[in-house]
mmCIF file of C-alpha atoms in Angstrom:
data_model
loop_
_atom_site.group_PDB
_atom_site.id
_atom_site.type_symbol
_atom_site.label_atom_id
_atom_site.label_comp_id
_atom_site.label_asym_id
_atom_site.label_seq_id
_atom_site.Cartn_x
_atom_site.Cartn_y
_atom_site.Cartn_z
ATOM 1 C CA UNK A 203 113.333 -154.200 129.031
ATOM 2 C CA UNK A 204 114.431 -155.320 132.689
ATOM 3 C CA UNK A 205 111.274 -157.359 133.227
ATOM 4 C CA UNK A 206 111.392 -159.328 129.941
ATOM 5 C CA UNK A 207 114.726 -160.125 130.610
ATOM 6 C CA UNK A 208 113.073 -161.262 133.848
ATOM 7 C CA UNK A 209 110.430 -163.398 131.878
ATOM 8 C CA UNK A 210 113.529 -165.497 129.927
ATOM 9 C CA UNK A 211 115.359 -166.299 132.667
ATOM 10 C CA UNK A 212 111.726 -167.016 134.552
ATOM 11 C CA UNK A 213 110.762 -169.681 131.227
ATOM 12 C CA UNK A 214 114.031 -170.999 131.280
ATOM 13 C CA UNK A 215 113.515 -171.934 134.847
ATOM 14 C CA UNK A 216 109.678 -173.171 135.158
ATOM 15 C CA UNK A 217 109.670 -176.934 133.792
ATOM 16 C CA UNK A 218 111.563 -176.795 136.665
ATOM 17 C CA UNK A 219 109.837 -175.034 139.105
ATOM 18 C CA UNK A 220 106.697 -176.764 138.089
ATOM 19 C CA UNK A 221 109.135 -179.939 139.359
ATOM 20 C CA UNK A 222 110.056 -178.260 142.674
ATOM 21 C CA UNK A 223 106.217 -176.561 143.268
ATOM 22 C CA UNK A 224 103.724 -179.274 142.478
ATOM 23 C CA UNK A 225 104.780 -182.950 142.137
ATOM 24 C CA UNK A 226 102.661 -184.531 139.614
ATOM 25 C CA UNK A 227 100.296 -187.118 140.812
ATOM 26 C CA UNK A 228 100.898 -188.694 137.068
ATOM 27 C CA UNK A 229 104.202 -188.546 135.387
ATOM 28 C CA UNK A 230 102.457 -188.230 131.695
ATOM 29 C CA UNK A 231 100.679 -185.270 133.216
ATOM 30 C CA UNK A 232 104.018 -183.615 133.900
ATOM 31 C CA UNK A 233 105.540 -184.773 130.874
ATOM 32 C CA UNK A 234 102.599 -183.065 128.500
ATOM 33 C CA UNK A 235 102.013 -180.114 130.912
ATOM 34 C CA UNK A 236 106.140 -179.571 129.710
ATOM 35 C CA UNK A 237 105.432 -180.231 126.123
ATOM 36 C CA UNK A 238 102.291 -177.167 126.339
ATOM 37 C CA UNK A 239 104.848 -174.945 128.727
ATOM 38 C CA UNK A 240 107.935 -175.590 125.955
ATOM 39 C CA UNK A 241 105.324 -175.263 123.155
ATOM 40 C CA UNK A 242 104.032 -171.467 124.408
ATOM 41 C CA UNK A 243 107.492 -170.607 124.769
ATOM 42 C CA UNK A 244 108.030 -170.847 121.601
ATOM 43 C CA UNK A 245 105.041 -169.131 120.499
ATOM 44 C CA UNK A 246 106.351 -166.240 122.884
ATOM 45 C CA UNK A 247 109.475 -165.805 121.774
ATOM 46 C CA UNK A 248 107.860 -166.464 117.676
ATOM 47 C CA UNK A 249 105.505 -163.051 118.652
ATOM 48 C CA UNK A 250 102.214 -165.452 118.592
ATOM 49 C CA UNK A 251 101.209 -164.534 122.290
ATOM 50 C CA UNK A 252 97.356 -165.530 121.729
ATOM 51 C CA UNK A 253 98.763 -168.841 121.306
ATOM 52 C CA UNK A 254 101.335 -169.253 123.609
ATOM 53 C CA UNK A 255 98.506 -168.683 126.223
ATOM 54 C CA UNK A 256 96.466 -171.270 124.894
ATOM 55 C CA UNK A 257 99.324 -173.944 125.673
ATOM 56 C CA UNK A 258 100.737 -171.936 128.509
ATOM 57 C CA UNK A 259 96.512 -172.069 130.091
ATOM 58 C CA UNK A 260 97.077 -175.855 128.906
ATOM 59 C CA UNK A 261 100.123 -176.599 131.602
ATOM 60 C CA UNK A 262 98.253 -175.049 134.082
ATOM 61 C CA UNK A 263 95.422 -177.152 133.442
ATOM 62 C CA UNK A 264 97.188 -180.451 134.130
ATOM 63 C CA UNK A 265 99.859 -179.518 136.836
ATOM 64 C CA UNK A 266 98.879 -175.338 138.249
ATOM 65 C CA UNK A 267 101.714 -173.152 138.653
ATOM 66 C CA UNK A 268 103.098 -169.046 139.947
ATOM 67 C CA UNK A 269 105.110 -168.837 136.911
ATOM 68 C CA UNK A 270 102.504 -169.933 134.350
ATOM 69 C CA UNK A 271 100.305 -167.378 135.988
ATOM 70 C CA UNK A 272 103.032 -164.491 135.368
ATOM 71 C CA UNK A 273 103.727 -166.299 131.328
ATOM 72 C CA UNK A 274 100.059 -166.015 130.899
ATOM 73 C CA UNK A 275 99.729 -162.185 132.406
ATOM 74 C CA UNK A 276 102.986 -161.305 130.550
ATOM 75 C CA UNK A 277 101.581 -162.707 126.708
ATOM 76 C CA UNK A 278 97.449 -160.578 128.115
ATOM 77 C CA UNK A 279 100.301 -157.397 128.158
ATOM 78 C CA UNK A 280 101.544 -158.289 125.394
ATOM 79 C CA UNK A 281 98.437 -157.929 123.575
ATOM 80 C CA UNK A 282 97.192 -155.318 125.082
ATOM 81 C CA UNK A 283 94.891 -157.085 127.113
ATOM 82 C CA UNK A 284 94.709 -154.865 130.732
ATOM 83 C CA UNK A 285 91.712 -156.871 132.331
ATOM 84 C CA UNK A 286 93.414 -160.319 131.841
ATOM 85 C CA UNK A 287 96.744 -159.811 133.025
ATOM 86 C CA UNK A 288 96.298 -157.776 135.963
ATOM 87 C CA UNK A 289 93.559 -161.284 136.806
ATOM 88 C CA UNK A 290 97.232 -163.112 136.485
ATOM 89 C CA UNK A 291 99.562 -161.265 137.471
ATOM 90 C CA UNK A 292 97.777 -161.029 140.911
ATOM 91 C CA UNK A 293 97.523 -164.877 141.034
ATOM 92 C CA UNK A 294 101.234 -164.914 140.228
ATOM 93 C CA UNK A 295 101.360 -162.911 143.182
ATOM 94 C CA UNK A 296 99.251 -164.889 145.428
ATOM 95 C CA UNK A 297 101.018 -168.654 144.662
ATOM 96 C CA UNK A 298 104.633 -167.713 144.251
ATOM 97 C CA UNK A 299 106.028 -168.005 147.671
ATOM 98 C CA UNK A 300 108.103 -164.262 148.230
ATOM 99 C CA UNK A 301 108.268 -163.495 144.785
ATOM 100 C CA UNK A 302 111.578 -161.135 144.465
ATOM 101 C CA UNK A 303 110.193 -159.667 141.757
ATOM 102 C CA UNK A 304 107.264 -158.600 144.414
ATOM 103 C CA UNK A 305 107.729 -154.466 143.781
ATOM 104 C CA UNK A 306 108.153 -154.948 139.863
ATOM 105 C CA UNK A 307 105.013 -156.649 139.630
ATOM 106 C CA UNK A 308 102.813 -154.803 142.032
ATOM 107 C CA UNK A 309 104.104 -151.658 139.493
ATOM 108 C CA UNK A 310 103.241 -153.537 136.380
ATOM 109 C CA UNK A 311 100.122 -153.872 138.126
ATOM 110 C CA UNK A 312 99.158 -150.455 139.250
ATOM 111 C CA UNK A 313 100.316 -149.038 135.876
ATOM 112 C CA UNK A 314 98.354 -152.339 133.675
ATOM 113 C CA UNK A 315 95.624 -150.196 135.980
ATOM 114 C CA UNK A 316 96.316 -147.292 135.176
ATOM 115 C CA UNK A 317 96.014 -147.833 131.701
ATOM 116 C CA UNK A 318 92.898 -149.345 132.132
ATOM 117 C CA UNK A 319 91.073 -146.265 133.387
ATOM 118 C CA UNK A 320 92.751 -144.164 130.766
ATOM 119 C CA UNK A 321 91.216 -146.762 127.967
ATOM 120 C CA UNK A 322 87.950 -146.259 130.053
ATOM 121 C CA UNK A 323 87.262 -142.782 130.309
ATOM 122 C CA UNK A 324 88.082 -142.558 126.829
ATOM 123 C CA UNK A 325 85.187 -144.804 125.913
ATOM 124 C CA UNK A 326 82.412 -143.365 127.841
ATOM 125 C CA UNK A 327 84.084 -139.861 126.618
ATOM 126 C CA UNK A 328 83.786 -140.842 123.183
ATOM 127 C CA UNK A 329 81.159 -139.459 121.134
ATOM 128 C CA UNK A 330 78.163 -141.787 120.150
ATOM 129 C CA UNK A 331 76.293 -140.101 117.593
ATOM 130 C CA UNK A 332 76.998 -137.818 114.921
ATOM 131 C CA UNK A 333 75.811 -134.945 112.815
ATOM 132 C CA UNK A 334 73.833 -134.373 109.108
ATOM 133 C CA UNK A 335 73.781 -130.642 108.097
ATOM 134 C CA UNK A 336 71.269 -130.624 104.612
ATOM 135 C CA UNK A 337 71.785 -127.098 102.876
ATOM 136 C CA UNK A 338 69.555 -126.238 99.712
ATOM 137 C CA UNK A 339 69.487 -123.492 96.396
ATOM 138 C CA UNK A 340 66.026 -123.926 96.888
ATOM 139 C CA UNK A 341 63.636 -123.260 99.881
ATOM 140 C CA UNK A 342 61.086 -125.363 100.683
ATOM 141 C CA UNK A 343 62.096 -128.496 99.906
ATOM 142 C CA UNK A 344 60.815 -131.296 101.961
ATOM 143 C CA UNK A 345 63.968 -132.933 103.866
ATOM 144 C CA UNK A 346 62.510 -136.718 105.197
ATOM 145 C CA UNK A 347 65.717 -139.044 106.856
ATOM 146 C CA UNK A 348 65.041 -142.833 106.571
ATOM 147 C CA UNK A 349 61.295 -142.256 105.608
ATOM 148 C CA UNK A 350 60.860 -139.543 108.692
ATOM 149 C CA UNK A 351 60.346 -135.517 107.626
ATOM 150 C CA UNK A 352 62.468 -133.492 109.523
ATOM 151 C CA UNK A 353 61.548 -130.351 107.896
ATOM 152 C CA UNK A 354 62.316 -127.950 105.150
ATOM 153 C CA UNK A 355 64.701 -126.030 103.838
ATOM 154 C CA UNK A 356 66.026 -123.971 105.391
ATOM 155 C CA UNK A 357 67.071 -126.080 108.072
ATOM 156 C CA UNK A 358 69.210 -124.224 110.834
ATOM 157 C CA UNK A 359 70.232 -127.132 112.669
ATOM 158 C CA UNK A 360 71.797 -129.973 112.763
ATOM 159 C CA UNK A 361 70.058 -132.820 112.600
ATOM 160 C CA UNK A 362 71.616 -135.614 115.013
ATOM 161 C CA UNK A 363 71.908 -138.927 114.118
ATOM 162 C CA UNK A 364 73.302 -142.457 114.732
ATOM 163 C CA UNK A 365 76.525 -143.248 113.573
ATOM 164 C CA UNK A 366 76.296 -145.314 110.174
ATOM 165 C CA UNK A 367 74.029 -144.852 106.535
ATOM 166 C CA UNK A 368 70.855 -143.032 105.895
ATOM 167 C CA UNK A 369 68.617 -142.923 103.198
ATOM 168 C CA UNK A 370 68.304 -139.182 102.433
ATOM 169 C CA UNK A 371 65.780 -137.502 100.583
ATOM 170 C CA UNK A 372 64.685 -134.569 99.599
ATOM 171 C CA UNK A 373 61.938 -133.483 97.541
ATOM 172 C CA UNK A 374 59.331 -130.496 96.251
ATOM 173 C CA UNK A 375 57.039 -130.107 93.759
ATOM 174 C CA UNK A 376 58.645 -129.035 90.507
ATOM 175 C CA UNK A 377 61.562 -130.900 91.628
ATOM 176 C CA UNK A 378 63.084 -134.326 90.105
ATOM 177 C CA UNK A 379 62.607 -136.064 93.498
ATOM 178 C CA UNK A 380 66.239 -137.098 94.818
ATOM 179 C CA UNK A 381 67.219 -139.995 97.242
ATOM 180 C CA UNK A 382 70.327 -141.257 98.255
ATOM 181 C CA UNK A 383 72.776 -142.330 100.987
ATOM 182 C CA UNK A 384 74.867 -140.399 103.438
ATOM 183 C CA UNK A 385 77.259 -141.778 105.571
ATOM 184 C CA UNK A 386 77.212 -140.237 109.016
ATOM 185 C CA UNK A 387 79.961 -140.588 111.541
ATOM 186 C CA UNK A 388 80.430 -140.530 115.245
ATOM 187 C CA UNK A 389 81.697 -136.365 116.554
ATOM 188 C CA UNK A 390 81.545 -135.652 112.905
ATOM 189 C CA UNK A 391 78.784 -133.066 110.960
ATOM 190 C CA UNK A 392 78.324 -134.255 107.383
ATOM 191 C CA UNK A 393 77.398 -131.812 105.291
ATOM 192 C CA UNK A 394 74.623 -132.039 102.105
ATOM 193 C CA UNK A 395 74.391 -129.598 99.540
ATOM 194 C CA UNK A 396 70.984 -130.068 97.293
ATOM 195 C CA UNK A 397 71.442 -127.865 94.298
ATOM 196 C CA UNK A 398 67.839 -127.823 92.469
ATOM 197 C CA UNK A 399 68.076 -127.665 89.279
ATOM 198 C CA UNK A 400 64.364 -126.268 87.680
ATOM 199 C CA UNK A 401 62.915 -129.487 85.194
ATOM 200 C CA UNK A 402 62.795 -128.565 81.840
ATOM 201 C CA UNK A 403 59.137 -130.308 79.924
ATOM 202 C CA UNK A 404 58.947 -131.048 76.385
ATOM 203 C CA UNK A 405 55.295 -130.848 74.321
ATOM 204 C CA UNK A 406 54.493 -132.869 70.796
ATOM 205 C CA UNK A 407 53.783 -130.819 68.139
ATOM 206 C CA UNK A 408 51.093 -132.311 66.176
ATOM 207 C CA UNK A 409 50.095 -132.105 62.352
ATOM 208 C CA UNK A 410 47.552 -130.261 60.897
ATOM 209 C CA UNK A 411 44.705 -132.276 59.888
ATOM 210 C CA UNK A 412 43.853 -129.922 56.829
ATOM 211 C CA UNK A 413 43.197 -132.971 54.233
ATOM 212 C CA UNK A 414 41.226 -134.177 56.847
ATOM 213 C CA UNK A 415 38.506 -132.166 57.324
ATOM 214 C CA UNK A 416 38.391 -131.685 52.750
ATOM 215 C CA UNK A 417 37.678 -135.335 53.093
ATOM 216 C CA UNK A 418 34.989 -134.510 55.626
ATOM 217 C CA UNK A 419 33.371 -132.334 53.810
ATOM 218 C CA UNK A 420 33.669 -133.932 50.780
ATOM 219 C CA UNK A 421 31.773 -136.642 52.265
ATOM 220 C CA UNK A 422 28.853 -134.488 53.549
ATOM 221 C CA UNK A 423 28.838 -132.681 49.845
ATOM 222 C CA UNK A 424 28.397 -136.492 48.494
ATOM 223 C CA UNK A 425 25.123 -137.419 50.976
ATOM 224 C CA UNK A 426 23.991 -134.374 50.557
ATOM 225 C CA UNK A 427 23.800 -134.797 46.707
ATOM 226 C CA UNK A 428 23.101 -138.393 47.459
ATOM 227 C CA UNK A 429 20.131 -137.221 49.220
ATOM 228 C CA UNK A 430 18.902 -134.909 46.826
ATOM 229 C CA UNK A 431 18.903 -137.368 43.937
ATOM 230 C CA UNK A 432 17.667 -139.820 45.877
ATOM 231 C CA UNK A 433 14.402 -137.225 46.231
ATOM 232 C CA UNK A 434 14.410 -136.379 42.655
ATOM 233 C CA UNK A 435 14.010 -140.224 42.095
ATOM 234 C CA UNK A 436 11.074 -140.654 44.103
ATOM 235 C CA UNK A 437 9.135 -137.842 42.468
ATOM 236 C CA UNK A 438 9.429 -139.556 39.265
ATOM 237 C CA UNK A 439 8.558 -142.780 40.176
ATOM 238 C CA UNK A 440 5.671 -140.622 41.840
ATOM 239 C CA UNK A 441 4.999 -139.583 38.238
ATOM 240 C CA UNK A 442 5.113 -143.001 36.969
ATOM 241 C CA UNK A 443 8.293 -141.865 34.915
ATOM 242 C CA UNK A 444 9.917 -145.346 35.842
ATOM 243 C CA UNK A 445 12.546 -144.973 33.395
ATOM 244 C CA UNK A 446 13.893 -141.896 34.686
ATOM 245 C CA UNK A 447 13.475 -142.704 38.587
ATOM 246 C CA UNK A 448 15.618 -145.606 38.034
ATOM 247 C CA UNK A 449 18.218 -143.267 36.339
ATOM 248 C CA UNK A 450 17.997 -140.611 38.937
ATOM 249 C CA UNK A 451 18.427 -144.220 41.724
ATOM 250 C CA UNK A 452 21.574 -145.026 40.546
ATOM 251 C CA UNK A 453 22.481 -141.350 40.360
ATOM 252 C CA UNK A 454 22.079 -141.358 43.556
ATOM 253 C CA UNK A 455 24.413 -145.222 44.622
ATOM 254 C CA UNK A 456 27.171 -143.430 43.268
ATOM 255 C CA UNK A 457 26.753 -140.279 45.244
ATOM 256 C CA UNK A 458 25.893 -142.392 48.459
ATOM 257 C CA UNK A 459 28.923 -144.830 47.017
ATOM 258 C CA UNK A 460 31.374 -141.602 46.811
ATOM 259 C CA UNK A 461 30.046 -139.900 50.458
ATOM 260 C CA UNK A 462 31.100 -143.169 52.138
ATOM 261 C CA UNK A 463 34.203 -143.242 50.487
ATOM 262 C CA UNK A 464 35.273 -139.779 51.358
ATOM 263 C CA UNK A 465 34.344 -140.500 55.324
ATOM 264 C CA UNK A 466 36.998 -143.772 54.982
ATOM 265 C CA UNK A 467 39.129 -141.189 53.682
ATOM 266 C CA UNK A 468 39.046 -138.361 56.283
ATOM 267 C CA UNK A 469 39.164 -141.113 59.038
ATOM 268 C CA UNK A 470 42.272 -142.564 57.904
ATOM 269 C CA UNK A 471 43.653 -138.611 57.593
ATOM 270 C CA UNK A 472 42.603 -137.844 60.467
ATOM 271 C CA UNK A 473 44.705 -141.009 62.410
ATOM 272 C CA UNK A 474 47.432 -140.071 59.926
ATOM 273 C CA UNK A 475 47.382 -135.968 59.709
ATOM 274 C CA UNK A 476 46.958 -136.388 63.829
ATOM 275 C CA UNK A 477 50.707 -138.227 64.238
ATOM 276 C CA UNK A 478 53.341 -135.972 65.761
ATOM 277 C CA UNK A 479 55.720 -134.342 63.585
ATOM 278 C CA UNK A 480 58.402 -132.540 66.534
ATOM 279 C CA UNK A 481 58.856 -131.155 69.604
ATOM 280 C CA UNK A 482 58.810 -127.722 71.347
ATOM 281 C CA UNK A 483 60.218 -126.713 75.147
ATOM 282 C CA UNK A 484 57.890 -125.097 77.403
ATOM 283 C CA UNK A 485 59.492 -122.612 79.805
ATOM 284 C CA UNK A 486 60.418 -124.276 83.437
ATOM 285 C CA UNK A 487 56.968 -124.870 85.145
ATOM 286 C CA UNK A 488 55.915 -127.162 88.194
ATOM 287 C CA UNK A 489 56.826 -130.657 87.746
ATOM 288 C CA UNK A 490 60.021 -132.122 89.406
ATOM 289 C CA UNK A 491 64.435 -131.717 89.486
ATOM 290 C CA UNK A 492 67.375 -132.926 89.703
ATOM 291 C CA UNK A 493 69.597 -132.226 92.188
ATOM 292 C CA UNK A 494 73.390 -132.354 92.694
ATOM 293 C CA UNK A 495 74.402 -134.017 96.054
ATOM 294 C CA UNK A 496 77.664 -132.885 97.945
ATOM 295 C CA UNK A 497 78.812 -134.743 101.212
ATOM 296 C CA UNK A 498 81.754 -133.967 102.730
ATOM 297 C CA UNK A 499 82.481 -134.267 106.464
ATOM 298 C CA UNK A 500 84.475 -131.843 109.371
#
């Protein structure tokens, strides 16, 4: 708090300090620098530290001042930016003639350096990878991550991965292939459990072609009769009994017509009676599965 009170006092005195430390070559530049300084003061008091830094730096470009380095350092410190705060505190000590608060500013620099070092250590020690543990209730399931085979279940050791989203695929003959995204966090173990469920298959039940074969049999019988009648007509014609031969020839033609009709009927019945009339459930057999996927994080 004492440092902040000192800062406010310093900010109030800074326009005078600017004039005392360095006489501006251009009076308009001095006025512009003072305007930026005043705007920076207003931003700082309103906790708009980024805007305050911008105004203080604009003022420093016009009229460099140790007090401005202090104000810039203080604004960076409020933002938690240790490196630029340390840099500007050092510039303040360099340019300020016999600063009355040297010990206090040096103590702030030491404190900020400690904070910066602690932050760097934490960043270096932070884990950069995560792990994924995949289990399933069925052995022999092929496990792939991002289209890369990593093994088959059971997989005893966790899989080390880069943080982020990864595509997990589990496949085995007799089970439905499963594909999903799993998110891996750095320093955490994500568990994925696949509950493999055997697939259920169905078979179409087709009707029995009873009338198809009856019609086909009648077609064959009619064809055989037509051949017999034709042979009879030929024999009568050979004996010059032409009237009877013509009668038997007509009978043969009728038989051929009946055979053709029965053959067409059999063909139609073949497709009509062959349609599926229902389905029946088969026992589970090797096709493919459905999985239930439950990712959890520890």
